[in-house]
Amino acid sequence: AQSVTQPDIHITVSEGASLELRCNYSYGATPYLFWYVQSPGQGLQLLLKYFSGDTLVQGIKGFEAEFKRSQSSFNLRKPSVHWSDAAEYFCAVGKNTGGFKTIFGAGTRLFVKA
Amino acid sequence: EAGVVQSPRYKIIEKKQPVAFWCNPISGHNTLYWYRQNLGQGPELLIRYENEEAVDDSQLPKDRFSAERLKGVDSTLKIQPAELGDSAVYLCASSLWDSGNEQYFGPGTRLTVT
């Protein structure tokens, strides 16, 4: 069965520092991969997605993610974090077999300190 | 473009009472999802609609949960009777087509069962 693991429950970074959020997935074929962000009291917003092609994916708000098949990883990165990036981040994997289904990780909460 | 609309935003009920949540997806989106998000967890799919047809309801607790999407637009999710363990955020999402396209989420309904 497919699954998504986000090893870090929460991460704290200083404003202006770089960020990397980890995501590992388990799936037999090439998955569809997503990163979503959820601000308090809000729904989820898609940051970026990977379906195929270039393994380095650019998203909104200055985020990028790299798909590494050998490591079954899809880590999210940002070179310089802003205070407004404080939120919950969810990695998700999708499969399209008899209908599309998305499985979400448990999330990583990002705290940004001044 | 209006986003996914959900109401109410918050609901507090006593156990054994019924409750209903309403969702209006983005205009033209034929796929609609209901998710449940427990505290500290990622969203978990309850039911997915393609137009008015429920194509995946395998995770919906059918003894107490029901959903409908009349005319393939708005949708209602109902719980009757509610249990303490149903306390969660119920998210609605929609997508333009169901083959890996990104999902747009509403702000959710936070349900508290006392």
Tab-separated table of C-alpha atoms in Angstrom:
chain	number	residue	atom	x	y	z
A	1	ALA	CA	0.000	0.000	0.000
A	2	GLN	CA	1.207	3.462	-0.725
A	3	SER	CA	2.200	5.719	2.156
A	4	VAL	CA	3.798	9.070	2.852
A	5	THR	CA	6.197	9.783	5.696
A	6	GLN	CA	7.133	13.220	6.908
A	7	PRO	CA	9.772	12.496	9.564
A	8	ASP	CA	9.702	15.920	11.189
A	9	ILE	CA	6.618	16.830	13.188
A	10	HIS	CA	7.819	20.402	13.531
A	11	ILE	CA	10.801	22.492	12.455
A	12	THR	CA	11.975	25.907	13.601
A	13	VAL	CA	14.123	28.098	11.378
A	14	SER	CA	15.270	31.675	11.595
A	15	GLU	CA	13.888	34.203	9.171
A	16	GLY	CA	16.202	34.412	6.182
A	17	ALA	CA	17.622	30.950	6.707
A	18	SER	CA	17.210	28.119	4.243
A	19	LEU	CA	14.579	25.420	4.687
A	20	GLU	CA	14.277	21.785	3.769
A	21	LEU	CA	11.247	19.679	4.654
A	22	ARG	CA	11.589	15.957	4.183
A	23	CYS	CA	9.144	13.611	2.550
A	24	ASN	CA	9.503	9.913	1.799
A	25	TYR	CA	6.920	7.863	-0.011
A	26	SER	CA	6.206	4.235	-0.634
A	27	TYR	CA	4.690	3.381	-3.980
A	28	GLY	CA	5.473	0.761	-6.598
A	29	ALA	CA	5.307	2.928	-9.679
A	30	THR	CA	6.215	6.504	-10.463
A	31	PRO	CA	3.860	8.499	-8.308
A	32	TYR	CA	2.273	11.841	-8.644
A	33	LEU	CA	3.794	13.968	-5.871
A	34	PHE	CA	2.499	17.134	-4.263
A	35	TRP	CA	3.332	19.635	-1.565
A	36	TYR	CA	0.505	21.601	0.046
A	37	VAL	CA	0.615	24.359	2.656
A	38	GLN	CA	-2.065	25.011	5.260
A	39	SER	CA	-2.183	28.222	7.230
A	40	PRO	CA	-4.134	28.270	10.515
A	41	GLY	CA	-7.869	28.097	9.927
A	42	GLN	CA	-7.420	27.708	6.198
A	43	GLY	CA	-7.710	24.959	3.656
A	44	LEU	CA	-4.751	23.469	1.862
A	45	GLN	CA	-3.065	25.311	-0.993
A	46	LEU	CA	-0.972	23.560	-3.600
A	47	LEU	CA	2.661	24.690	-3.632
A	48	LEU	CA	3.935	22.431	-6.400
A	49	LYS	CA	3.486	19.065	-8.058
A	50	TYR	CA	5.549	16.478	-9.876
A	51	PHE	CA	4.131	14.135	-12.490
A	52	SER	CA	7.070	13.462	-14.801
A	53	GLY	CA	10.022	15.129	-16.526
A	54	ASP	CA	12.472	17.409	-14.789
A	55	THR	CA	12.976	16.136	-11.264
A	56	LEU	CA	13.475	19.638	-9.867
A	57	VAL	CA	10.108	21.328	-9.650
A	58	GLN	CA	9.489	25.008	-9.060
A	59	GLY	CA	6.427	26.121	-7.182
A	60	ILE	CA	4.755	29.207	-5.846
A	61	LYS	CA	6.096	31.456	-3.085
A	62	GLY	CA	9.705	30.625	-3.949
A	63	PHE	CA	9.488	26.924	-3.066
A	64	GLU	CA	11.035	24.073	-4.999
A	65	ALA	CA	11.158	20.315	-4.569
A	66	GLU	CA	13.345	17.573	-5.942
A	67	PHE	CA	12.152	14.092	-6.818
A	68	LYS	CA	14.760	11.433	-6.095
A	69	ARG	CA	13.585	8.049	-7.208
A	70	SER	CA	16.529	6.192	-5.684
A	71	GLN	CA	15.707	7.589	-2.271
A	72	SER	CA	11.912	7.615	-2.679
A	73	SER	CA	12.013	11.210	-1.574
A	74	PHE	CA	10.420	14.483	-2.558
A	75	ASN	CA	11.923	17.116	-0.266
A	76	LEU	CA	10.694	20.690	-0.232
A	77	ARG	CA	13.183	23.542	-0.133
A	78	LYS	CA	13.286	27.303	0.086
A	79	PRO	CA	16.530	29.317	0.084
A	80	SER	CA	15.324	32.092	2.390
A	81	VAL	CA	12.365	31.731	4.718
A	82	HIS	CA	9.998	34.598	5.471
A	83	TRP	CA	7.934	34.943	8.642
A	84	SER	CA	4.786	34.457	6.534
A	85	ASP	CA	5.940	30.935	5.641
A	86	ALA	CA	5.032	29.725	9.128
A	87	ALA	CA	2.350	27.102	8.490
A	88	GLU	CA	1.734	23.370	8.221
A	89	TYR	CA	3.183	21.629	5.170
A	90	PHE	CA	1.808	18.409	3.755
A	91	CYS	CA	3.447	16.077	1.295
A	92	ALA	CA	1.083	13.897	-0.712
A	93	VAL	CA	1.325	11.056	-3.188
A	94	GLY	CA	-1.280	10.241	-5.779
A	95	LYS	CA	-1.976	7.269	-7.934
A	96	ASN	CA	-4.257	6.912	-10.898
A	97	THR	CA	-5.496	3.356	-10.959
A	98	GLY	CA	-9.215	3.035	-11.382
A	99	GLY	CA	-9.588	6.609	-10.292
A	100	PHE	CA	-7.244	9.093	-8.764
A	101	LYS	CA	-6.499	8.852	-5.056
A	102	THR	CA	-4.265	11.109	-2.973
A	103	ILE	CA	-2.628	10.066	0.272
A	104	PHE	CA	-1.372	12.808	2.576
A	105	GLY	CA	1.447	12.715	5.073
A	106	ALA	CA	0.894	13.764	8.671
A	107	GLY	CA	2.409	17.173	8.040
A	108	THR	CA	5.338	19.243	9.288
A	109	ARG	CA	4.654	22.417	11.184
A	110	LEU	CA	7.111	25.192	10.396
A	111	PHE	CA	7.895	27.840	12.967
A	112	VAL	CA	9.857	30.924	11.908
A	113	LYS	CA	11.750	32.913	14.506
A	114	ALA	CA	12.837	36.499	14.087
B	1	GLU	CA	-12.603	33.240	-9.476
B	2	ALA	CA	-14.415	32.207	-6.323
B	3	GLY	CA	-12.835	29.395	-4.375
B	4	VAL	CA	-14.409	26.398	-2.708
B	5	VAL	CA	-17.025	27.554	-0.238
B	6	GLN	CA	-17.903	25.618	2.882
B	7	SER	CA	-20.399	26.250	5.636
B	8	PRO	CA	-20.606	26.421	8.504
B	9	ARG	CA	-17.022	27.189	9.483
B	10	TYR	CA	-17.515	25.955	13.020
B	11	LYS	CA	-20.047	23.644	14.614
B	12	ILE	CA	-20.417	22.468	18.182
B	13	ILE	CA	-22.943	19.736	18.903
B	14	GLU	CA	-23.660	17.179	21.571
B	15	LYS	CA	-23.076	13.533	20.855
B	16	LYS	CA	-25.929	11.656	19.241
B	17	GLN	CA	-27.088	14.811	17.481
B	18	PRO	CA	-27.112	15.102	13.681
B	19	VAL	CA	-24.952	17.562	11.769
B	20	ALA	CA	-24.588	18.559	8.136
B	21	PHE	CA	-21.863	20.305	6.196
B	22	TRP	CA	-22.288	22.040	2.871
B	23	CYS	CA	-19.797	22.574	0.066
B	24	ASN	CA	-19.950	24.590	-3.131
B	25	PRO	CA	-17.025	23.711	-5.419
B	26	ILE	CA	-15.317	25.904	-7.958
B	27	SER	CA	-17.525	26.456	-10.971
B	28	GLY	CA	-16.877	23.861	-13.649
B	29	HIS	CA	-15.030	21.423	-11.409
B	30	ASN	CA	-16.614	18.042	-11.914
B	31	THR	CA	-14.695	16.217	-9.200
B	32	LEU	CA	-15.504	16.851	-5.555
B	33	TYR	CA	-13.843	15.384	-2.477
B	34	TRP	CA	-14.726	15.264	1.199
B	35	TYR	CA	-11.832	14.774	3.594
B	36	ARG	CA	-11.598	14.468	7.349
B	37	GLN	CA	-8.581	15.956	9.070
B	38	ASN	CA	-7.933	14.917	12.652
B	39	LEU	CA	-5.761	17.071	14.866
B	40	GLY	CA	-2.114	16.730	13.946
B	41	GLN	CA	-2.838	14.598	10.894
B	42	GLY	CA	-3.147	15.019	7.172
B	43	PRO	CA	-6.507	14.891	5.395
B	44	GLU	CA	-8.068	11.482	4.845
B	45	LEU	CA	-10.475	10.922	1.992
B	46	LEU	CA	-14.051	10.123	2.921
B	47	ILE	CA	-15.716	10.236	-0.477
B	48	ARG	CA	-15.009	11.359	-4.031
B	49	TYR	CA	-17.603	12.370	-6.601
B	50	GLU	CA	-17.382	12.524	-10.354
B	51	ASN	CA	-20.275	14.806	-11.196
B	52	GLU	CA	-23.161	13.370	-9.175
B	53	GLU	CA	-21.737	9.851	-8.906
B	54	ALA	CA	-19.893	8.724	-5.796
B	55	VAL	CA	-16.972	6.832	-7.355
B	56	ASP	CA	-14.986	6.183	-4.170
B	57	ASP	CA	-16.741	5.954	-0.821
B	58	SER	CA	-14.710	3.087	0.573
B	59	GLN	CA	-13.548	5.145	3.570
B	60	LEU	CA	-16.942	6.597	4.433
B	61	PRO	CA	-18.407	5.106	7.656
B	62	LYS	CA	-21.731	4.334	6.102
B	63	ASP	CA	-23.487	3.461	9.331
B	64	ARG	CA	-23.556	7.106	10.362
B	65	PHE	CA	-22.181	9.152	7.473
B	66	SER	CA	-23.976	10.002	4.267
B	67	ALA	CA	-23.285	12.354	1.404
B	68	GLU	CA	-24.980	13.593	-1.676
B	69	ARG	CA	-24.164	15.748	-4.636
B	70	LEU	CA	-27.384	16.563	-6.369
B	71	LYS	CA	-27.051	17.913	-9.906
B	72	GLY	CA	-23.315	17.422	-9.728
B	73	VAL	CA	-22.585	20.783	-8.144
B	74	ASP	CA	-23.123	21.426	-4.422
B	75	SER	CA	-22.589	18.655	-1.940
B	76	THR	CA	-23.729	17.886	1.580
B	77	LEU	CA	-22.046	15.603	4.094
B	78	LYS	CA	-24.141	14.412	7.023
B	79	ILE	CA	-23.369	12.627	10.264
B	80	GLN	CA	-26.180	11.035	12.233
B	81	PRO	CA	-25.722	10.414	15.064
B	82	ALA	CA	-22.444	12.155	15.845
B	83	GLU	CA	-19.926	10.546	18.197
B	84	LEU	CA	-17.135	12.110	20.230
B	85	GLY	CA	-14.577	10.670	17.816
B	86	ASP	CA	-16.085	12.604	14.929
B	87	SER	CA	-14.545	15.823	16.208
B	88	ALA	CA	-12.295	16.955	13.373
B	89	VAL	CA	-12.030	19.402	10.502
B	90	TYR	CA	-14.056	18.388	7.462
B	91	LEU	CA	-12.527	19.637	4.244
B	92	CYS	CA	-14.105	19.861	0.838
B	93	ALA	CA	-11.989	20.041	-2.302
B	94	SER	CA	-12.653	20.134	-6.005
B	95	SER	CA	-10.661	19.599	-9.147
B	96	LEU	CA	-11.232	20.203	-12.807
B	97	TRP	CA	-10.693	16.628	-13.841
B	98	ASP	CA	-9.780	13.531	-11.956
B	99	SER	CA	-6.475	12.346	-13.306
B	100	GLY	CA	-3.909	13.929	-11.082
B	101	ASN	CA	-4.903	17.527	-11.446
B	102	GLU	CA	-4.484	19.736	-8.456
B	103	GLN	CA	-7.190	19.931	-5.846
B	104	TYR	CA	-8.550	23.208	-4.540
B	105	PHE	CA	-9.549	23.116	-0.903
B	106	GLY	CA	-12.150	25.012	1.030
B	107	PRO	CA	-11.407	26.426	4.499
B	108	GLY	CA	-13.067	23.491	6.209
B	109	THR	CA	-15.662	23.032	8.916
B	110	ARG	CA	-14.339	22.461	12.406
B	111	LEU	CA	-16.682	20.080	14.224
B	112	THR	CA	-16.595	19.673	17.974
B	113	VAL	CA	-18.719	16.930	19.496
B	114	THR	CA	-19.242	17.227	23.242
